[in-house]
CSV table of C-alpha atoms in Angstrom, one decimal:
chain,number,residue,atom,x,y,z
H,1,MET,CA,116.6,111.0,96.1
H,2,HIS,CA,113.7,110.6,94.4
H,3,ASP,CA,114.5,108.5,92.2
H,4,PHE,CA,116.2,106.0,95.4
H,5,LEU,CA,112.4,106.0,96.5
H,6,LYS,CA,110.6,105.0,93.0
H,7,GLN,CA,113.3,102.1,92.9
H,8,GLY,CA,112.4,100.9,96.1
H,9,ILE,CA,108.3,100.9,95.4
H,10,MET,CA,109.0,99.5,91.8
H,11,MET,CA,111.8,96.7,93.6
H,12,ARG,CA,108.5,95.9,96.5
H,13,GLY,CA,106.6,95.4,93.7
H,14,MET,CA,108.6,93.2,92.1
H,15,GLY,CA,109.0,91.3,95.2
H,16,LYS,CA,105.3,90.9,95.6
H,17,ALA,CA,105.0,89.8,91.9
H,18,LEU,CA,107.7,86.9,92.6
H,19,LEU,CA,105.5,85.8,95.5
H,20,TYR,CA,102.2,85.5,94.1
H,21,LYS,CA,103.9,84.0,91.1
H,22,SER,CA,105.5,81.2,92.8
H,23,ALA,CA,102.6,80.9,95.4
H,24,LYS,CA,100.4,80.5,92.4
H,25,CYS,CA,102.8,77.6,91.3
H,26,LEU,CA,103.1,76.4,94.5
H,27,MET,CA,98.7,75.8,94.1
H,28,VAL,CA,98.8,74.1,91.1
H,29,ASP,CA,101.7,71.6,92.1
């Protein structure tokens, strides 16, 4: 259960990072 929660937080963090990266790329373009 704890591992599942940790994995969810990690996945959410990765998602945010991806969104930030794409937003940065869009701003550069």
